[in-house]
Short mmCIF file of C-alpha atoms (C1' of nucleotides) in Angstrom, two decimals:
data_model
loop_
_atom_site.label_atom_id
_atom_site.label_comp_id
_atom_site.label_asym_id
_atom_site.label_seq_id
_atom_site.Cartn_x
_atom_site.Cartn_y
_atom_site.Cartn_z
CA MET A 1 17.65 3.71 -23.62
CA THR A 2 18.75 6.94 -25.18
CA GLU A 3 19.60 9.02 -22.17
CA ASN A 4 18.56 12.48 -23.19
CA LYS A 5 15.45 11.62 -25.15
CA GLU A 6 12.24 12.98 -23.65
CA VAL A 7 10.32 10.38 -21.68
CA ARG A 8 6.95 9.57 -23.22
CA THR A 9 4.55 7.18 -21.56
CA ARG A 10 0.97 6.23 -22.08
CA PHE A 11 -1.98 4.78 -20.29
CA ALA A 12 -4.09 2.74 -22.64
CA PRO A 13 -7.31 1.48 -21.10
CA SER A 14 -10.04 -0.20 -23.08
CA PRO A 15 -13.37 1.51 -22.58
CA THR A 16 -15.35 -1.55 -21.63
CA GLY A 17 -16.16 -0.49 -18.10
CA PHE A 18 -15.19 1.91 -15.35
CA LEU A 19 -11.64 2.71 -14.34
CA HIS A 20 -10.85 0.14 -11.73
CA ILE A 21 -8.39 0.14 -8.91
CA GLY A 22 -5.79 -1.87 -10.78
CA GLY A 23 -5.94 0.31 -13.86
CA ALA A 24 -5.77 3.40 -11.71
CA ARG A 25 -2.55 2.23 -10.11
CA THR A 26 -1.02 1.48 -13.49
CA ALA A 27 -2.02 4.95 -14.62
CA LEU A 28 -0.63 6.41 -11.41
CA PHE A 29 2.73 4.68 -11.83
CA ASN A 30 2.90 5.90 -15.42
CA TRP A 31 1.99 9.40 -14.33
CA LEU A 32 4.48 9.54 -11.46
CA PHE A 33 7.26 8.13 -13.59
CA THR A 34 6.52 10.66 -16.30
CA ARG A 35 6.24 13.66 -13.98
CA HIS A 36 9.41 12.59 -12.20
CA ASN A 37 11.23 12.60 -15.51
CA CYS A 38 9.52 15.73 -16.82
CA GLY A 39 8.13 13.74 -19.73
CA LYS A 40 4.83 13.54 -21.55
CA PHE A 41 1.96 11.35 -20.42
CA ILE A 42 -0.34 10.23 -23.20
CA LEU A 43 -3.84 8.83 -22.90
CA ARG A 44 -4.96 6.39 -25.55
CA ILE A 45 -8.31 4.64 -25.56
CA GLU A 46 -8.04 1.12 -26.94
CA ASP A 47 -11.46 0.82 -28.44
CA THR A 48 -10.83 -1.63 -31.25
CA ASP A 49 -13.22 -4.07 -29.65
CA GLN A 50 -16.24 -2.34 -31.14
CA MET A 51 -18.68 -4.70 -29.49
CA ARG A 52 -17.64 -3.99 -25.94
CA SER A 53 -16.45 -0.39 -26.11
CA THR A 54 -18.78 2.41 -25.10
CA ASP A 55 -18.61 6.19 -24.96
CA GLU A 56 -19.92 6.10 -21.40
CA SER A 57 -16.96 4.00 -20.35
CA THR A 58 -14.56 6.37 -22.05
CA GLN A 59 -16.10 9.29 -20.20
CA ALA A 60 -16.11 7.40 -16.92
CA ILE A 61 -12.41 6.66 -17.29
CA LEU A 62 -11.61 10.28 -18.11
CA ASP A 63 -13.64 11.45 -15.11
CA ALA A 64 -11.86 9.06 -12.78
CA MET A 65 -8.42 10.09 -14.04
CA THR A 66 -9.35 13.71 -13.56
CA TRP A 67 -10.68 13.09 -10.07
CA LEU A 68 -7.43 11.37 -9.13
CA GLY A 69 -5.48 14.30 -10.54
CA LEU A 70 -3.75 12.23 -13.22
CA ASN A 71 -3.65 14.81 -15.96
CA TRP A 72 -2.45 13.81 -19.40
CA ASP A 73 -0.46 15.86 -21.88
CA GLU A 74 -1.69 14.38 -25.15
CA GLY A 75 -4.88 12.65 -26.19
CA PRO A 76 -7.14 11.03 -25.57
CA PHE A 77 -6.39 9.26 -28.81
CA PHE A 78 -8.73 6.60 -30.03
CA GLN A 79 -7.22 3.46 -31.41
CA ALA A 80 -10.22 2.65 -33.58
CA LYS A 81 -9.59 5.84 -35.53
CA ARG A 82 -6.15 4.59 -36.46
CA VAL A 83 -7.04 1.34 -38.20
CA ASP A 84 -5.98 2.70 -41.56
CA ILE A 85 -2.49 3.13 -40.20
CA HIS A 86 -2.55 -0.36 -38.73
CA ARG A 87 -3.73 -1.86 -42.01
CA ALA A 88 -0.99 -0.08 -43.93
CA MET A 89 1.58 -1.58 -41.56
CA VAL A 90 0.06 -5.00 -41.99
CA GLU A 91 0.34 -4.63 -45.75
CA LYS A 92 3.94 -3.56 -45.37
CA LEU A 93 4.79 -6.70 -43.41
CA VAL A 94 2.98 -8.90 -45.90
CA ALA A 95 4.79 -7.23 -48.79
CA GLU A 96 8.09 -7.84 -47.05
CA GLY A 97 7.23 -11.48 -46.44
CA LYS A 98 7.18 -10.96 -42.68
CA ALA A 99 3.50 -11.76 -42.48
CA TYR A 100 1.12 -13.91 -44.48
CA TYR A 101 -2.54 -14.56 -45.12
CA CYS A 102 -4.14 -17.49 -43.42
CA THR A 103 -7.46 -19.09 -44.19
CA CYS A 104 -7.68 -21.55 -41.33
CA THR A 105 -11.12 -21.20 -39.79
CA PRO A 106 -11.69 -20.62 -36.09
CA ASP A 107 -13.36 -24.02 -35.92
CA GLU A 108 -10.39 -25.81 -37.44
CA LEU A 109 -8.03 -23.98 -35.12
CA GLU A 110 -10.15 -24.82 -32.12
CA GLU A 111 -10.18 -28.43 -33.18
CA LYS A 112 -6.39 -28.53 -33.49
CA ARG A 113 -6.02 -26.78 -30.18
CA LYS A 114 -8.12 -29.38 -28.41
CA ARG A 115 -6.30 -32.22 -30.03
CA ALA A 116 -2.91 -30.78 -29.13
CA LEU A 117 -3.96 -30.31 -25.54
CA ALA A 118 -5.34 -33.84 -25.40
CA GLU A 119 -2.10 -35.24 -26.75
CA ASN A 120 -0.11 -33.12 -24.32
CA ARG A 121 1.44 -30.95 -26.99
CA LYS A 122 1.64 -27.16 -26.99
CA PRO A 123 -1.45 -25.68 -28.59
CA LYS A 124 0.39 -23.41 -30.98
CA TYR A 125 -0.44 -22.59 -34.56
CA ASP A 126 0.91 -25.37 -36.76
CA GLY A 127 1.85 -23.16 -39.70
CA THR A 128 -0.60 -24.64 -42.16
CA CYS A 129 -0.82 -21.47 -44.24
CA ARG A 130 2.66 -20.22 -43.52
CA ASP A 131 4.19 -21.00 -46.88
CA ARG A 132 1.13 -21.26 -49.07
CA GLY A 133 1.59 -17.75 -50.47
CA LEU A 134 -2.12 -17.05 -50.09
CA LEU A 135 -3.66 -13.74 -51.13
CA ARG A 136 -6.22 -11.67 -49.23
CA SER A 137 -9.65 -13.28 -49.37
CA PRO A 138 -12.91 -12.82 -47.48
CA ASN A 139 -12.42 -13.73 -43.82
CA SER A 140 -8.75 -14.40 -44.27
CA VAL A 141 -6.55 -13.24 -41.41
CA VAL A 142 -2.97 -12.05 -41.40
CA ARG A 143 -0.40 -13.83 -39.32
CA PHE A 144 2.99 -12.62 -38.27
CA ARG A 145 5.84 -14.93 -39.22
CA CYS A 146 7.60 -15.53 -35.91
CA PRO A 147 11.20 -16.69 -35.98
CA ASP A 148 11.27 -20.24 -34.71
CA THR A 149 14.76 -20.14 -33.34
CA GLY A 150 16.62 -17.73 -31.13
CA VAL A 151 15.87 -16.02 -27.87
CA THR A 152 14.02 -12.80 -27.17
CA VAL A 153 15.02 -10.96 -24.03
CA VAL A 154 12.84 -8.45 -22.24
CA ASP A 155 14.91 -6.10 -20.11
CA ASP A 156 12.23 -5.08 -17.67
CA LEU A 157 12.57 -2.08 -15.39
CA VAL A 158 10.82 -3.80 -12.51
CA LYS A 159 11.28 -7.48 -13.20
CA GLY A 160 14.79 -7.53 -14.58
CA LYS A 161 15.83 -9.59 -17.59
CA ILE A 162 13.30 -12.14 -18.79
CA SER A 163 14.13 -14.38 -21.71
CA PHE A 164 11.89 -16.39 -23.97
CA ASN A 165 12.77 -19.02 -26.53
CA ASN A 166 11.27 -17.92 -29.80
CA GLU A 167 10.13 -21.44 -30.51
CA GLU A 168 7.57 -21.00 -27.74
CA LEU A 169 5.99 -18.17 -29.68
CA ASP A 170 3.67 -18.98 -32.55
CA ASP A 171 2.54 -17.06 -35.59
CA LEU A 172 0.07 -14.71 -33.98
CA ILE A 173 -2.76 -13.11 -35.88
CA ILE A 174 -2.16 -9.41 -36.42
CA GLU A 175 -5.23 -8.67 -38.51
CA ARG A 176 -8.55 -10.35 -37.94
CA GLY A 177 -11.04 -11.66 -40.46
CA ASP A 178 -12.98 -8.40 -40.16
CA ASP A 179 -9.85 -6.48 -41.22
CA TYR A 180 -9.33 -4.99 -37.75
CA PRO A 181 -5.89 -5.24 -36.16
CA THR A 182 -5.46 -7.34 -33.07
CA TYR A 183 -4.28 -5.90 -29.79
CA ASN A 184 -0.69 -7.05 -29.94
CA PHE A 185 -0.20 -5.47 -33.30
CA ALA A 186 -2.10 -2.24 -32.68
CA VAL A 187 -0.25 -1.47 -29.43
CA VAL A 188 3.09 -1.89 -31.09
CA VAL A 189 2.24 0.35 -34.01
CA ASP A 190 0.60 2.98 -31.84
CA ASP A 191 3.25 2.99 -29.16
CA ALA A 192 5.98 3.29 -31.75
CA LEU A 193 4.26 5.98 -33.81
CA MET A 194 3.38 7.95 -30.70
CA GLY A 195 7.01 7.86 -29.69
CA ILE A 196 6.38 5.99 -26.44
CA THR A 197 9.74 5.49 -24.75
CA HIS A 198 8.57 3.59 -21.67
CA VAL A 199 5.76 1.07 -21.66
CA ILE A 200 4.52 0.69 -18.08
CA ARG A 201 1.65 -1.75 -17.69
CA GLY A 202 0.32 -4.63 -15.63
CA ASP A 203 2.43 -7.77 -15.48
CA ASP A 204 -0.38 -9.72 -17.09
CA HIS A 205 1.29 -8.46 -20.25
CA VAL A 206 4.74 -9.93 -19.77
CA ASN A 207 4.01 -12.93 -21.95
CA ASN A 208 2.87 -10.63 -24.76
CA THR A 209 6.07 -8.66 -24.64
CA PRO A 210 8.43 -10.95 -26.58
CA ARG A 211 5.95 -11.13 -29.46
CA GLN A 212 5.68 -7.37 -29.39
CA ILE A 213 9.45 -6.99 -29.43
CA LEU A 214 9.56 -9.21 -32.50
CA LEU A 215 6.95 -6.99 -34.12
CA TYR A 216 8.96 -3.86 -33.27
CA ASN A 217 11.93 -5.46 -34.97
CA ALA A 218 9.93 -6.51 -38.02
CA LEU A 219 8.51 -3.04 -38.41
CA GLY A 220 11.90 -1.46 -37.94
CA TYR A 221 10.87 0.45 -34.82
CA GLU A 222 13.02 1.24 -31.83
CA ILE A 223 12.11 -0.92 -28.86
CA PRO A 224 10.84 0.98 -25.82
CA VAL A 225 11.79 0.26 -22.24
CA PHE A 226 9.29 -2.00 -20.52
CA GLY A 227 8.17 -1.96 -16.92
CA HIS A 228 5.66 -4.53 -15.78
CA VAL A 229 4.05 -3.73 -12.48
CA PRO A 230 2.53 -6.50 -10.37
CA MET A 231 -1.18 -6.98 -10.11
CA ILE A 232 -3.50 -6.16 -7.25
CA LEU A 233 -5.17 -9.10 -5.58
CA GLY A 234 -8.26 -9.49 -3.41
CA SER A 235 -8.21 -10.76 0.15
CA ASP A 236 -8.24 -14.36 -1.11
CA LYS A 237 -5.21 -13.66 -3.28
CA THR A 238 -7.06 -13.97 -6.54
CA ARG A 239 -7.29 -11.17 -9.04
CA LEU A 240 -9.16 -8.21 -7.54
CA SER A 241 -12.80 -8.26 -8.62
CA LYS A 242 -16.24 -7.10 -7.63
CA ARG A 243 -16.69 -9.81 -5.10
CA HIS A 244 -13.87 -8.30 -3.06
CA GLY A 245 -15.88 -5.07 -2.76
CA ALA A 246 -15.82 -1.88 -4.76
CA THR A 247 -13.26 -1.89 -7.56
CA SER A 248 -14.36 1.21 -9.43
CA VAL A 249 -12.38 4.33 -8.62
CA MET A 250 -15.46 6.50 -8.73
CA ALA A 251 -17.23 4.21 -6.27
CA TYR A 252 -14.63 5.33 -3.74
CA LYS A 253 -15.45 8.92 -4.48
CA ASP A 254 -19.09 8.17 -3.79
CA MET A 255 -18.20 6.38 -0.59
CA GLY A 256 -16.58 9.55 0.66
CA TYR A 257 -12.93 8.96 -0.03
CA LEU A 258 -10.54 11.77 -0.88
CA PRO A 259 -8.53 11.33 -4.08
CA GLU A 260 -5.25 12.02 -2.25
CA ALA A 261 -6.00 9.15 0.12
CA LEU A 262 -6.65 6.73 -2.69
CA VAL A 263 -3.53 7.86 -4.55
CA ASN A 264 -1.42 7.52 -1.41
CA TYR A 265 -2.85 4.07 -0.76
CA LEU A 266 -2.41 2.86 -4.32
CA VAL A 267 1.16 4.01 -4.63
CA ARG A 268 2.16 2.18 -1.47
CA LEU A 269 0.80 -1.02 -2.94
CA GLY A 270 4.01 -2.25 -4.47
CA TRP A 271 6.15 0.78 -3.87
CA ALA A 272 7.81 2.05 -0.72
CA TYR A 273 10.24 4.69 0.40
CA GLY A 274 11.75 3.44 3.63
CA ASP A 275 9.24 3.60 6.45
CA GLN A 276 7.30 6.56 5.12
CA GLU A 277 3.56 6.08 4.82
CA ILE A 278 2.22 9.52 4.00
CA PHE A 279 3.26 11.25 0.80
CA SER A 280 2.17 14.49 -0.78
CA THR A 281 1.83 14.47 -4.54
CA ASP A 282 4.97 16.56 -4.89
CA GLU A 283 6.91 14.15 -2.71
CA LEU A 284 5.71 11.24 -4.80
CA ILE A 285 6.83 12.91 -7.99
CA ASN A 286 10.24 13.54 -6.45
CA LEU A 287 10.72 10.14 -4.87
CA PHE A 288 9.03 7.72 -7.23
CA SER A 289 11.05 5.30 -9.27
CA LEU A 290 10.13 2.13 -11.08
CA GLU A 291 13.21 0.35 -9.76
CA ALA A 292 11.72 0.65 -6.28
CA VAL A 293 8.50 -1.04 -7.32
CA GLY A 294 8.22 -4.53 -5.85
CA LYS A 295 7.95 -7.61 -8.01
CA SER A 296 5.18 -9.43 -6.21
CA ALA A 297 1.44 -8.98 -6.34
CA ALA A 298 -0.20 -7.11 -3.49
CA VAL A 299 -3.45 -7.69 -1.65
CA PHE A 300 -5.83 -4.75 -1.56
CA ASN A 301 -6.48 -3.82 2.07
CA PRO A 302 -9.60 -1.67 2.51
CA ASP A 303 -8.83 -1.06 6.19
CA LYS A 304 -5.59 0.67 5.44
CA LEU A 305 -7.20 2.78 2.77
CA LEU A 306 -9.81 3.78 5.32
CA TRP A 307 -7.11 4.74 7.80
CA LEU A 308 -5.39 6.87 5.17
CA ASN A 309 -8.65 8.52 4.27
CA GLN A 310 -9.23 9.39 7.91
CA HIS A 311 -5.75 10.81 8.04
CA TYR A 312 -6.33 12.95 4.98
CA ILE A 313 -9.68 14.20 6.26
CA LYS A 314 -7.99 15.26 9.47
CA GLU A 315 -5.10 17.01 7.75
CA TYR A 316 -6.87 18.33 4.65
CA ASP A 317 -6.92 21.97 3.70
CA HIS A 318 -9.99 23.12 5.60
CA ALA A 319 -11.63 25.09 2.80
CA LYS A 320 -11.13 22.18 0.41
CA LEU A 321 -12.62 19.78 2.90
CA VAL A 322 -15.65 21.98 3.28
CA ASP A 323 -16.08 22.04 -0.49
CA ASN A 324 -15.80 18.28 -0.62
CA ILE A 325 -18.40 17.61 2.04
CA ARG A 326 -21.00 19.96 0.58
CA PRO A 327 -22.36 17.61 -2.12
CA PHE A 328 -22.79 14.87 0.43
CA LEU A 329 -24.87 17.19 2.63
CA ILE A 330 -26.95 18.39 -0.28
CA ASP A 331 -27.61 14.74 -1.14
CA ARG A 332 -29.11 14.39 2.30
CA GLY A 333 -31.36 17.38 1.79
CA ILE A 334 -29.33 19.54 4.15
CA ASP A 335 -29.14 23.28 3.53
CA ALA A 336 -25.40 23.87 3.69
CA SER A 337 -25.47 27.44 2.47
CA ASP A 338 -24.24 29.10 5.69
CA ALA A 339 -20.52 28.95 4.97
CA VAL A 340 -19.29 29.92 8.43
CA PHE A 341 -21.61 27.53 10.17
CA LEU A 342 -20.67 24.70 7.79
CA SER A 343 -17.01 25.40 8.32
CA ASN A 344 -17.45 25.05 12.08
CA VAL A 345 -19.46 21.87 11.66
CA VAL A 346 -16.69 20.35 9.58
CA ASN A 347 -14.16 21.43 12.14
CA ASP A 348 -16.05 19.64 14.90
CA LEU A 349 -16.40 16.49 12.82
CA LYS A 350 -13.15 16.05 11.02
CA SER A 351 -11.21 14.25 13.69
CA ARG A 352 -13.99 11.71 14.08
CA SER A 353 -14.85 10.82 10.46
CA LYS A 354 -13.23 8.14 8.40
CA THR A 355 -15.10 9.12 5.25
CA LEU A 356 -17.05 12.08 3.96
CA VAL A 357 -20.15 9.91 4.10
CA GLU A 358 -19.56 9.32 7.77
CA MET A 359 -19.03 13.03 8.25
CA ALA A 360 -22.22 13.93 6.42
CA ASP A 361 -24.13 11.39 8.45
CA GLY A 362 -22.73 12.81 11.65
CA ALA A 363 -23.55 16.38 10.67
CA GLY A 364 -27.33 16.01 10.54
CA PHE A 365 -28.12 17.22 14.03
CA TYR A 366 -26.43 20.56 13.49
CA PHE A 367 -28.96 21.42 10.82
CA GLU A 368 -32.09 20.08 12.47
CA ASP A 369 -33.79 21.75 15.44
CA GLU A 370 -36.56 19.23 16.05
CA LEU A 371 -34.33 16.33 17.02
CA ASP A 372 -35.40 12.76 17.36
CA TYR A 373 -33.81 11.63 20.58
CA ASP A 374 -31.89 8.40 20.56
CA LYS A 375 -34.12 5.97 22.41
CA ASP A 376 -31.62 4.49 24.81
CA GLY A 377 -29.92 7.81 25.36
CA ALA A 378 -33.17 9.58 26.14
CA GLU A 379 -34.15 6.86 28.55
CA LYS A 380 -30.88 7.15 30.33
CA PHE A 381 -30.32 10.88 30.41
CA LEU A 382 -33.56 12.75 29.66
CA LYS A 383 -34.90 11.93 33.10
CA PRO A 384 -36.24 14.17 35.88
CA GLU A 385 -33.12 13.64 37.94
CA PHE A 386 -31.11 15.49 35.31
CA ALA A 387 -33.66 18.13 34.56
CA GLY A 388 -32.19 20.29 37.31
CA HIS A 389 -28.86 20.38 35.54
CA LEU A 390 -30.43 21.37 32.26
CA LYS A 391 -32.44 24.05 34.02
CA ASN A 392 -29.28 25.27 35.65
CA VAL A 393 -27.57 25.57 32.28
CA VAL A 394 -30.45 27.45 30.68
CA GLU A 395 -30.58 29.86 33.57
CA LYS A 396 -26.89 30.64 33.75
CA LEU A 397 -25.93 30.42 30.11
CA PRO A 398 -27.25 33.89 29.15
CA ASP A 399 -24.75 35.40 31.58
CA LEU A 400 -21.79 33.52 30.13
CA THR A 401 -19.76 36.13 28.31
CA ASN A 402 -16.81 34.01 27.27
CA TYR A 403 -18.84 31.80 24.94
CA THR A 404 -15.89 29.81 23.61
CA LYS A 405 -14.74 26.22 23.91
CA GLN A 406 -12.60 27.10 26.91
CA GLY A 407 -15.21 29.36 28.44
CA ILE A 408 -17.90 26.73 28.14
CA GLU A 409 -15.71 23.98 29.50
CA GLU A 410 -14.95 26.13 32.51
CA PHE A 411 -18.61 27.08 32.86
CA LEU A 412 -19.73 23.45 32.90
CA LYS A 413 -16.98 22.28 35.21
CA THR A 414 -17.72 25.03 37.67
CA MET A 415 -21.36 24.12 37.52
CA ALA A 416 -20.59 20.49 38.20
CA GLU A 417 -18.53 21.45 41.22
CA GLU A 418 -21.18 23.76 42.58
CA SER A 419 -23.84 21.13 42.08
CA ASN A 420 -21.56 18.60 43.67
CA THR A 421 -21.86 16.24 40.72
CA LYS A 422 -19.65 14.86 37.97
CA LEU A 423 -19.31 16.66 34.69
CA LYS A 424 -20.65 13.68 32.80
CA PHE A 425 -24.02 13.98 34.51
CA ILE A 426 -24.37 17.41 33.03
CA ALA A 427 -22.64 16.74 29.75
CA GLN A 428 -24.53 13.63 28.77
CA PRO A 429 -28.06 15.01 29.24
CA LEU A 430 -26.85 18.10 27.46
CA ARG A 431 -25.51 15.99 24.62
CA ILE A 432 -28.85 14.29 24.09
CA ALA A 433 -30.60 17.61 24.28
CA LEU A 434 -28.32 19.25 21.73
CA THR A 435 -27.53 16.41 19.38
CA GLY A 436 -30.20 13.80 20.05
CA LYS A 437 -27.42 11.24 20.34
CA THR A 438 -25.12 9.75 22.95
CA VAL A 439 -22.14 10.10 20.64
CA SER A 440 -21.08 13.44 19.26
CA PRO A 441 -18.23 15.89 19.09
CA GLY A 442 -17.21 17.47 22.40
CA ILE A 443 -20.15 19.17 24.04
CA ASP A 444 -18.33 22.45 24.29
CA GLU A 445 -17.51 22.37 20.56
CA VAL A 446 -21.12 21.59 19.73
CA MET A 447 -22.31 24.49 21.86
CA VAL A 448 -19.94 26.92 20.21
CA THR A 449 -20.86 25.83 16.73
CA LEU A 450 -24.59 25.78 17.39
CA GLY A 451 -24.52 29.19 19.06
CA LYS A 452 -26.09 30.24 22.30
CA GLU A 453 -29.54 30.80 20.89
CA LYS A 454 -30.01 27.36 19.39
CA VAL A 455 -28.49 25.77 22.46
CA MET A 456 -31.02 27.49 24.68
CA LYS A 457 -33.91 26.41 22.47
CA ARG A 458 -32.77 22.81 22.30
CA ILE A 459 -32.31 22.56 26.04
CA GLU A 460 -35.74 24.00 26.66
CA ARG A 461 -37.21 21.51 24.24
CA ALA A 462 -35.45 18.66 26.03
CA MET A 463 -36.81 19.88 29.35
CA GLN A 464 -40.29 19.86 27.90
CA TYR A 465 -39.63 16.33 26.72
CA ILE A 466 -38.66 15.29 30.25
CA GLY A 467 -41.75 16.96 31.62
CA SER A 468 -44.04 15.07 29.26
CA HIS A 469 -42.47 11.61 29.66
"C1'" G B 1 -0.18 -29.42 -19.71
"C1'" G B 2 3.47 -25.56 -21.59
"C1'" U B 3 5.82 -20.69 -21.00
"C1'" C B 4 6.82 -16.75 -17.76
"C1'" C B 5 6.66 -14.29 -13.03
"C1'" C B 6 6.50 -14.17 -7.70
"C1'" A B 7 7.50 -15.68 -2.17
"C1'" U B 8 9.62 -11.21 5.29
"C1'" C B 9 4.16 -10.55 10.82
"C1'" G B 10 -3.18 -11.75 8.91
"C1'" U B 11 -2.24 -7.40 5.19
"C1'" C B 12 1.13 -3.38 2.84
"C1'" U B 13 6.22 -3.27 3.31
"C1'" A B 14 11.84 -1.83 5.13
"C1'" G B 15 16.03 -4.84 4.62
"C1'" U B 16 20.70 -5.23 -0.50
"C1'" G B 17 26.00 -11.10 3.72
"C1'" G B 18 27.07 -9.68 10.20
"C1'" U B 19 20.16 -6.07 12.70
"C1'" U B 20 17.31 -7.52 19.57
"C1'" A B 21 14.53 -8.56 11.56
"C1'" G B 22 12.30 -2.04 11.49
"C1'" G B 23 7.67 0.75 10.19
"C1'" A B 24 2.33 0.97 8.90
"C1'" C B 25 -2.89 -1.01 8.83
"C1'" G B 26 -5.67 -4.29 11.69
"C1'" C B 27 -5.83 -6.72 16.63
"C1'" U B 28 -4.76 -5.79 21.80
"C1'" G B 29 -3.31 -3.51 27.15
"C1'" G B 30 -3.01 1.42 29.23
"C1'" C B 31 -3.11 6.92 29.48
"C1'" C B 32 -6.12 11.22 28.18
"C1'" U B 33 -11.55 12.12 28.83
"C1'" C B 34 -18.26 15.08 28.93
"C1'" U B 35 -19.68 10.46 24.85
"C1'" C B 36 -17.23 8.92 20.37
"C1'" A B 37 -13.04 9.85 18.06
"C1'" C B 38 -8.12 12.18 17.71
"C1'" G B 39 -3.52 11.91 20.24
"C1'" C B 40 0.24 9.48 23.33
"C1'" C B 41 2.68 5.04 25.64
"C1'" G B 42 3.05 -0.45 25.59
"C1'" G B 43 2.04 -5.75 23.62
"C1'" A B 44 1.24 -10.18 20.58
"C1'" A B 45 2.47 -11.20 15.47
"C1'" A B 46 6.92 -12.82 9.94
"C1'" C B 47 12.01 -14.38 6.92
"C1'" C B 48 7.54 -21.23 2.70
"C1'" G B 49 10.74 -26.05 2.91
"C1'" G B 50 15.36 -28.57 1.75
"C1'" G B 51 20.11 -28.44 0.01
"C1'" G B 52 24.45 -25.73 -1.19
"C1'" U B 53 28.23 -21.10 -1.36
"C1'" U B 54 30.45 -18.47 2.88
"C1'" C B 55 33.83 -17.47 9.00
"C1'" A B 56 28.69 -15.61 8.56
"C1'" A B 57 22.42 -16.03 4.61
"C1'" G B 58 15.94 -13.05 5.18
"C1'" U B 59 19.75 -11.36 1.81
"C1'" C B 60 23.67 -15.24 -3.29
"C1'" C B 61 22.87 -20.29 -6.13
"C1'" C B 62 20.00 -24.91 -6.99
"C1'" C B 63 15.80 -28.04 -6.19
"C1'" G B 64 11.11 -28.50 -4.22
"C1'" U B 65 6.39 -26.40 -2.52
"C1'" G B 66 2.78 -22.74 -2.87
"C1'" G B 67 0.51 -18.61 -5.44
"C1'" G B 68 -0.26 -15.78 -9.94
"C1'" A B 69 -0.25 -14.43 -15.25
"C1'" C B 70 -0.40 -15.86 -20.19
"C1'" U B 71 -1.52 -19.81 -23.44
"C1'" A B 72 -8.18 -16.02 -28.42
"C1'" C B 73 -9.72 -13.62 -35.12
"C1'" C B 74 -10.44 -9.72 -26.05
"C1'" A B 75 -7.62 -5.89 -24.61
#
RNA sequence: GGUCCCAUCGUCUAGUGGUUAGGACGCUGGCCUCUCACGCCGGAAACCGGGGUUCAAGUCCCCGUGGGACUACCA
């Protein structure tokens, strides 16, 4: 609203599980909006549900944010540590007559709810305790006195103006029987006190917003700008959940995704800049705006994410890619300590790997001299009729001085010509001999990376195999 | 049930009254080729329905229909 006030946003997850895809996108939109406006991004952990909140979840969320590169400027703050503040605000509202104690029991309320539903009436609080002037008592709750006339308008940055008749809103509980504040009250107090200027969150919160605006007014706080971003759906168009596949951000890390790929994918779910598909982080910060975020929910498409990941693997900074693949190799018991060798391996593999897992799986043969030959491949190509070609290679290879991709390609092509055969009849047996598989990077690349010595040894071993089968 | 939101290829989307409705993923035909990829060239594929407004509607309005969210002493 105020033009030159510093933008302050927050991401406020509840630590009841891992950071999921939907939460990550909300965090991302907050982060991009904030960085674009040179504001401050605040992380607040909403842990007032003591039963379900865990420290592990908090840590997992922090780790996932960090992995994605969504750094925060303040926090993490913990909502549970602020209950004294919340209680003071509750008292203030009670003192001002804007809130009141209520002794209706959950059972009574449930009963009334059911009856209202059965009689086709709205199941809203009937105001039993509204004007009884009750005092605090064990298990009493505090309710906010909602105006029952008038209209509350939410001027949403992505959805536009949304208006609600206040009569639809009932007297919500702001402090529970255990003296803890409820969500709708705590967010308002915290957002206001933390100076949040823009509340960007999932659109599952739109119906909470008018109540919150009323609370802002009652507390005398300035109302922030709201932006409700659409949800992410699964392939069956229901809310994204485990049955649609992995929903935890860190699960994607483990599956060999690069954070940039996930960020690029997530941002394009609901946001677009013309026809552009690939965005660097800097571009996103420059180009992102909430006004350009679509209003409708989007289906999560794993195939497109995979494509993006492949793209990022191909284009990634080479040294960074090497660093990223290392843990996956170590997991497989591979000694990846030879930096030059590993770098070449990655180079061979990066145009043919959709994930780091795929790359690590494809890298095995480079590190293993005693190969298990692929059964079908061996049957087809490790046969006496090809032994001559292998022998030819072993004999002539020592004299090849230009041991490079080009040199080897030339070497093999010349050999094919001289032997009056097709290159594939030399390349395929060679491939099995060197990689154990029928599918691998280009044979010339493999030979360069492996080095002449290993190549010689592996071919000799393959020839022995042919001799003994 | 009530309140609120949403609606362009299967999916993500561009489009802001006049377009052969564009791009991307996926699918598919071809080229390249030592295998698999990469890359390149081509193809099929969409404006939910009905009424308006207008010379003209994917675009604006209304009504349907379909989806979703919320409707807790969870967040």
